[in-house]
PDB file of C-alpha atoms in Angstrom:
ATOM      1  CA  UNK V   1      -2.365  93.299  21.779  1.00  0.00           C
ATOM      2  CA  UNK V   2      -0.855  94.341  18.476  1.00  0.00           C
ATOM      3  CA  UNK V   3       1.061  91.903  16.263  1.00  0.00           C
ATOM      4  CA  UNK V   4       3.283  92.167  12.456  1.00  0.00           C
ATOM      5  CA  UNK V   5       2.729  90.213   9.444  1.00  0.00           C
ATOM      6  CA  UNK V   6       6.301  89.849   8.342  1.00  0.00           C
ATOM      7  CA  UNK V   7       6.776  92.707   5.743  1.00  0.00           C
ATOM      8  CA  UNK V   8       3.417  94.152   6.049  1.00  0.00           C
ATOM      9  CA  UNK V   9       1.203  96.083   8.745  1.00  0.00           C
ATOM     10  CA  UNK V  10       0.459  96.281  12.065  1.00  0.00           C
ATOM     11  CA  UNK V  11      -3.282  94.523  13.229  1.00  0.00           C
ATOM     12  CA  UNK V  12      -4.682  96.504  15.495  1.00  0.00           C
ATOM     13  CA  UNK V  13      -5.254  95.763  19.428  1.00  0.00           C
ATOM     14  CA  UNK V  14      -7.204  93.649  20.656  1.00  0.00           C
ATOM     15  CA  UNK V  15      -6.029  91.226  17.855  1.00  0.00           C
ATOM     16  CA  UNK V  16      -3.233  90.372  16.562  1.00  0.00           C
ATOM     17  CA  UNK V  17      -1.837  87.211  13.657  1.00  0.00           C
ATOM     18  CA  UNK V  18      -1.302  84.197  16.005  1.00  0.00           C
ATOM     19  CA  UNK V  19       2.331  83.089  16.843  1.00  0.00           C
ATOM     20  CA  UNK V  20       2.690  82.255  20.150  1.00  0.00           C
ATOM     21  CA  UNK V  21       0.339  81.154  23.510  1.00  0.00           C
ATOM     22  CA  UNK V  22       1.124  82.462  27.263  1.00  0.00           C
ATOM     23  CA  UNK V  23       2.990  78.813  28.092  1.00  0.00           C
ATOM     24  CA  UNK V  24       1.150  79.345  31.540  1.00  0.00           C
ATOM     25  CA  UNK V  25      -2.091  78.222  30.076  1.00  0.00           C
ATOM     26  CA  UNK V  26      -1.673  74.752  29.567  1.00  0.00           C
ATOM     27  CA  UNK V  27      -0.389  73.338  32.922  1.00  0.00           C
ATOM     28  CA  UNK V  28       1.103  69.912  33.614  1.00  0.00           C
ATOM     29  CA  UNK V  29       1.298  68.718  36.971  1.00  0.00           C
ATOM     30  CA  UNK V  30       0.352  65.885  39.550  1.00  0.00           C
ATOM     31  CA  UNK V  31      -2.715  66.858  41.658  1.00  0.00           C
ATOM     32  CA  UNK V  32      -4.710  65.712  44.262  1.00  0.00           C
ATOM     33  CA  UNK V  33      -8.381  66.019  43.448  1.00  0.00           C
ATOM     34  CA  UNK V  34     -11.473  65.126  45.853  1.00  0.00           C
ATOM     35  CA  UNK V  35     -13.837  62.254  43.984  1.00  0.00           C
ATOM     36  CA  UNK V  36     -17.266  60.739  44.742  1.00  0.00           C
ATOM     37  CA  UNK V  37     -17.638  57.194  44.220  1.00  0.00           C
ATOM     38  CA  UNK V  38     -20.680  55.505  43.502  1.00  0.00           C
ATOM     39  CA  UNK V  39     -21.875  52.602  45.749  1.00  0.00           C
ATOM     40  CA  UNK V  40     -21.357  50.653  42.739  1.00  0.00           C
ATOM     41  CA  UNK V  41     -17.887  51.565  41.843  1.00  0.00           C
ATOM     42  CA  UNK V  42     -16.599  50.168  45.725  1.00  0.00           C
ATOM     43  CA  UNK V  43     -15.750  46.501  43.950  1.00  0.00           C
ATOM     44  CA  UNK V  44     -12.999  48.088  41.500  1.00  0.00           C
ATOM     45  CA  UNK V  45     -12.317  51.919  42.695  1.00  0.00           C
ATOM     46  CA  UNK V  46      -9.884  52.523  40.462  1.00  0.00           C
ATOM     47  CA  UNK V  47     -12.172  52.192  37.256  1.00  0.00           C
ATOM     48  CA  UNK V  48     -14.445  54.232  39.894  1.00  0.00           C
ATOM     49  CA  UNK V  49     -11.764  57.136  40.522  1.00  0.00           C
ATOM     50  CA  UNK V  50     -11.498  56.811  36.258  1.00  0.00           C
ATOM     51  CA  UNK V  51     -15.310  57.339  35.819  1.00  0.00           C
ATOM     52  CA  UNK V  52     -15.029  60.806  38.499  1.00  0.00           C
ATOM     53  CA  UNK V  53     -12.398  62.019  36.416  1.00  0.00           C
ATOM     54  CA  UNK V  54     -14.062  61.739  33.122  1.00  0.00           C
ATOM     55  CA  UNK V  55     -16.656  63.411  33.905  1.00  0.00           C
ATOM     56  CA  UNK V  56     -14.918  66.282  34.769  1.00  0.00           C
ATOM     57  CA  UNK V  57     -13.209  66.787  31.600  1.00  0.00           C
ATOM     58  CA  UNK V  58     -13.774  69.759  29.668  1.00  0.00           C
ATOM     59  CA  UNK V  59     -15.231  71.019  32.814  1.00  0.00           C
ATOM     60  CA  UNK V  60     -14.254  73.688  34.986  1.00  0.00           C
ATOM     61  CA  UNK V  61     -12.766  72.328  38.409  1.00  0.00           C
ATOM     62  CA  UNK V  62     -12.228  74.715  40.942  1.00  0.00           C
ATOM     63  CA  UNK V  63     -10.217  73.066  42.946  1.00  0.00           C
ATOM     64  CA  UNK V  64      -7.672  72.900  40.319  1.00  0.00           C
ATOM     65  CA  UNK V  65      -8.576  76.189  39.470  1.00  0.00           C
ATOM     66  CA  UNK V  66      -8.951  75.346  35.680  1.00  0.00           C
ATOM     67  CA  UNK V  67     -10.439  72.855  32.845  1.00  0.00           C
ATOM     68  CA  UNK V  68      -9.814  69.328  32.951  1.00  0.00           C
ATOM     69  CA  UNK V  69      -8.556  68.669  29.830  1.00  0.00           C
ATOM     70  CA  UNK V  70      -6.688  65.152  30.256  1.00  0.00           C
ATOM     71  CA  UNK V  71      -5.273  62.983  33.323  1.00  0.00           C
ATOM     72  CA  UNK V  72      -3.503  59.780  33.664  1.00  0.00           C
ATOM     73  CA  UNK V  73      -2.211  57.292  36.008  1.00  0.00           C
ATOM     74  CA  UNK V  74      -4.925  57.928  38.367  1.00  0.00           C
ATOM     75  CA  UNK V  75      -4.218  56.233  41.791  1.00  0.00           C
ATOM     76  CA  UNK V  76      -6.881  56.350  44.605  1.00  0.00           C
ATOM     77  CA  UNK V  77      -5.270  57.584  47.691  1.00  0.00           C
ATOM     78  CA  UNK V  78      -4.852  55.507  51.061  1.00  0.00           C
ATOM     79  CA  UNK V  79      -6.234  57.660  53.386  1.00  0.00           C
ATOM     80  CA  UNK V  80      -9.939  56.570  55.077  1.00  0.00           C
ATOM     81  CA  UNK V  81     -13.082  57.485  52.652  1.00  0.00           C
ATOM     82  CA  UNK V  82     -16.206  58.555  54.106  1.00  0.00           C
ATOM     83  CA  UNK V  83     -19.549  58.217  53.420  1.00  0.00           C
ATOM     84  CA  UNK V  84     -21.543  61.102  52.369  1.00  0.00           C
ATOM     85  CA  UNK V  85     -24.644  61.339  54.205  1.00  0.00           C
ATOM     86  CA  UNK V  86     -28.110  61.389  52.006  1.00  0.00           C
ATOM     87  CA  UNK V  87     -26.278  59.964  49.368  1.00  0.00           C
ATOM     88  CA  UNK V  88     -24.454  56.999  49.927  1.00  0.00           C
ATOM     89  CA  UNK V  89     -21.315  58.034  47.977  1.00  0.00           C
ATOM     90  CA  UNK V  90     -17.903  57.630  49.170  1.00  0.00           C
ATOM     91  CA  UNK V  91     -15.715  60.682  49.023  1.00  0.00           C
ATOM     92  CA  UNK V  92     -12.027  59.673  48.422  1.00  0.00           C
ATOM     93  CA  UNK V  93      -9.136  61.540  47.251  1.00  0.00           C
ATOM     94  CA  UNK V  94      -6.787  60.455  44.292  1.00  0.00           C
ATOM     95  CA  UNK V  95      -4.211  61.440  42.800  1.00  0.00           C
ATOM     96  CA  UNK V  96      -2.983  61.993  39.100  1.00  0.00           C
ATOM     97  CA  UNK V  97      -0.978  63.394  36.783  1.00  0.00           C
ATOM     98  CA  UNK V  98      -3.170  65.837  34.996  1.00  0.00           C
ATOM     99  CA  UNK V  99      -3.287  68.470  32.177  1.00  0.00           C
ATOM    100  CA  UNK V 100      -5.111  72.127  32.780  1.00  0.00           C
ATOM    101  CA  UNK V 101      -5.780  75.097  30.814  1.00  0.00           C
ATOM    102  CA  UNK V 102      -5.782  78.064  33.129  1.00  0.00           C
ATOM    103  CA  UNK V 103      -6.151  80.983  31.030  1.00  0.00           C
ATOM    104  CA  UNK V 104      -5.126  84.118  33.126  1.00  0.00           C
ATOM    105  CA  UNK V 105      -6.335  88.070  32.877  1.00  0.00           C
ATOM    106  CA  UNK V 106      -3.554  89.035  30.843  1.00  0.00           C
ATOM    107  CA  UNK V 107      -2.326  85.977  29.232  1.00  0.00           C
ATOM    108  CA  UNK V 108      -2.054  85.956  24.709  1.00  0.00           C
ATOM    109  CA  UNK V 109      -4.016  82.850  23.518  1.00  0.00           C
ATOM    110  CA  UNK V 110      -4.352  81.916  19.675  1.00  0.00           C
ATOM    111  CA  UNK V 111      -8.071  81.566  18.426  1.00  0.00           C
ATOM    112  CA  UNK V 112     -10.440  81.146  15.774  1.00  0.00           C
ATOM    113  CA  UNK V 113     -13.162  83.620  14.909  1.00  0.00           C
ATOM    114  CA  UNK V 114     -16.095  81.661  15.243  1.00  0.00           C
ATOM    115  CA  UNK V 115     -19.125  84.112  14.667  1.00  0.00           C
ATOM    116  CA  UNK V 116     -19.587  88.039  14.477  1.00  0.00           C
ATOM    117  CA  UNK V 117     -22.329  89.734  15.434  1.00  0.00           C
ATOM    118  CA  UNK V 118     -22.736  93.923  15.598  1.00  0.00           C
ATOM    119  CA  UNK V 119     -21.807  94.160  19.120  1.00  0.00           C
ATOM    120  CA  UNK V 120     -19.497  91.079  19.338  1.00  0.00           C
ATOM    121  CA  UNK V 121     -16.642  88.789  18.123  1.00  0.00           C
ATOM    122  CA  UNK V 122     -16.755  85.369  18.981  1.00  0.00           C
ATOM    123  CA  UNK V 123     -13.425  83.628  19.404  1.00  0.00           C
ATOM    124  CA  UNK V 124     -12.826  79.550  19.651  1.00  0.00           C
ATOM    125  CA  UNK V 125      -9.902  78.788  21.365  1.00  0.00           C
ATOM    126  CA  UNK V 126      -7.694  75.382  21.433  1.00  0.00           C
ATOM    127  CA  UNK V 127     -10.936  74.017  19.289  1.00  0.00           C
ATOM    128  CA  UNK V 128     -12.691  73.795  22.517  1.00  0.00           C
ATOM    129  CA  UNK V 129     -13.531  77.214  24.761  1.00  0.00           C
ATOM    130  CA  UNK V 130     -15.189  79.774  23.830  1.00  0.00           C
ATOM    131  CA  UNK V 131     -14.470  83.278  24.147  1.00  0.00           C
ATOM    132  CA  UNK V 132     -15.989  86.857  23.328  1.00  0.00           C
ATOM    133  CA  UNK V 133     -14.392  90.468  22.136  1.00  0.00           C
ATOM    134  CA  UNK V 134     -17.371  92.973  23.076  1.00  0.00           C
ATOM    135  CA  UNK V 135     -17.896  96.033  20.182  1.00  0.00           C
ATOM    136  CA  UNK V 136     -16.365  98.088  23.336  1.00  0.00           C
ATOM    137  CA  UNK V 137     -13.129  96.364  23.774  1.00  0.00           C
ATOM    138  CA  UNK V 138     -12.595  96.162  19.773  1.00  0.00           C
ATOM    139  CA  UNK V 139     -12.995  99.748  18.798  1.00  0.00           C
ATOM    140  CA  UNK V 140     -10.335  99.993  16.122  1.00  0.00           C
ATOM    141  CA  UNK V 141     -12.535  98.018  14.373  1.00  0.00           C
ATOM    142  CA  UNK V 142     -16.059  99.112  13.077  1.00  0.00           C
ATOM    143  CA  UNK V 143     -18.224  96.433  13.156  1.00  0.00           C
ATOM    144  CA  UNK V 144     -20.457  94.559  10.304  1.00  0.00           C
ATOM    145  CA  UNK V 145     -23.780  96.175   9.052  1.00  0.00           C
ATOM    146  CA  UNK V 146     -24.988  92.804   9.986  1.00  0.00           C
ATOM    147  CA  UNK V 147     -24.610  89.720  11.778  1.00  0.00           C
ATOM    148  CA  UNK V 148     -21.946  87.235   9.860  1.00  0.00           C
ATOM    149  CA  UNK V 149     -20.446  90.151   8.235  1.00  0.00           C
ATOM    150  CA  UNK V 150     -16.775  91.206   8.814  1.00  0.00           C
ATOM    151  CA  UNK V 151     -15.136  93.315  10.967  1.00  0.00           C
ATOM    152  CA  UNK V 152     -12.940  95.838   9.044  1.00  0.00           C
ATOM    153  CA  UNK V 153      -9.819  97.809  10.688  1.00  0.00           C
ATOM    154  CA  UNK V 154     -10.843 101.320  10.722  1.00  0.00           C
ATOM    155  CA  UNK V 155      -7.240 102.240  10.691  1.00  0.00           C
ATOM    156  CA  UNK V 156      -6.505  99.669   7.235  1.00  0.00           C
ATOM    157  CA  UNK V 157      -9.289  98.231   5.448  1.00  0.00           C
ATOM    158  CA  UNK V 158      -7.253  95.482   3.852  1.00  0.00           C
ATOM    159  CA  UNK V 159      -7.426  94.270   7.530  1.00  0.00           C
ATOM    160  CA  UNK V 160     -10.952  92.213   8.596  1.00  0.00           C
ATOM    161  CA  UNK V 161     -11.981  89.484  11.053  1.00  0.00           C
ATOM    162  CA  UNK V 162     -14.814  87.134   9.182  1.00  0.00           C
ATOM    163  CA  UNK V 163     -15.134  83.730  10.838  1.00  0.00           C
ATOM    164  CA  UNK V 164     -12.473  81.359  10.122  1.00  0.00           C
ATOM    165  CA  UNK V 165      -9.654  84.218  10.523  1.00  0.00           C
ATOM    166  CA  UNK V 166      -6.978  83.355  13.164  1.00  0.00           C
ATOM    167  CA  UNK V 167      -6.222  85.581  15.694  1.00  0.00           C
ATOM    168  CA  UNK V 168      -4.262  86.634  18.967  1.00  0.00           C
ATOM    169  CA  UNK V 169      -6.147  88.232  21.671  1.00  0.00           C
ATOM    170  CA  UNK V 170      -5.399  89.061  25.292  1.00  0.00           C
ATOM    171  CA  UNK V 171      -7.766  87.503  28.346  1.00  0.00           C
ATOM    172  CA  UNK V 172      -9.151  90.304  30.048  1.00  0.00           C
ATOM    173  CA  UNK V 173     -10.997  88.209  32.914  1.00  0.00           C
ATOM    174  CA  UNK V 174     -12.180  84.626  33.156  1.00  0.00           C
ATOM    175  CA  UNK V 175     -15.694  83.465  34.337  1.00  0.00           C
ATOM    176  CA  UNK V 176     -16.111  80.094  34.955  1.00  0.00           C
TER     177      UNK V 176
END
């Protein structure tokens, strides 16, 4: 990733200023999602089905193949529940409107530098996720003589990631 500061030079990959997001990150859609109901839920299942969901959020779900990061309108669906054995929990499915992020190898997300370290830069993305630039993946940079200490471009000085700079990077792979 490279990026231009309007009349001025370029940042070297694998940063750049932040301007845009990949708009495949943040997904909107309705989805069906499997829930398990407490005994205890079974007199109102719709607070139930709301108590399933929250606990997902800011979680990764793999069956929606992302983080939960809002839903609405939750509706538990008609089809028969079952019992789960051992448990006494009542798997259901419901549906709702929900809200993902899906970051994808490849996609350009905007983040915060939340830490440096010698062989690392940590990134905060959305305010929420964390993410990590290893010393090998950001060699145009040389990295601090210790931890806290700023990254400085080795092509252009002037350019440095300390915590609190914003930044562009590209998702190399996800691990959830």
């Amino acid at each position: 990733v490279s990026g231009r500061r309007i009349g001025g030079p370029t940042l070297p990959p694998p940063f750049s200023l932040p301007t845009t997001m990949d708009p495949a990150t943040l997904v909107t859609a309705r989805a069906s999602l499997t829930v398990d109901l407490h005994p205890s839920s079974l007199a109102d299942p719709a607070a139930g089905v709301r108590a399933a969901l929250a606990a997902r959020l800011l979680a990764w779900c793999p069956d929606l193949g992302g983080v939960l990061l809002a839903y609405e309108e939750p509706r538990l669906d008609p089809a028969p529940a079952r019992v789960r054995a051992a448990t006494g929990f009542v798997r259901a499915t419901a549906t709702s409107r929900v809200t993902l992020f899906r970051p994808r190898p490849g996609a350009l997300l905007p983040a915060t530098v939340a830490a440096t370290g010698a062989d690392y830069v940590g990134l905060l993305v959305l305010g929420a996720f964390n993410a990590a630039v290893g010393a090998a993946r950001a060699r145009r940079f040389a990295p601090p003589a210790e931890a806290g200490g700023a990254w400085v471009a080795r092509d252009d000085p002037a350019h440095t990631l300390v915590e609190g700079a914003d930044v562009l990077f590209r998702v190399l792979r996800v691990r959830s």
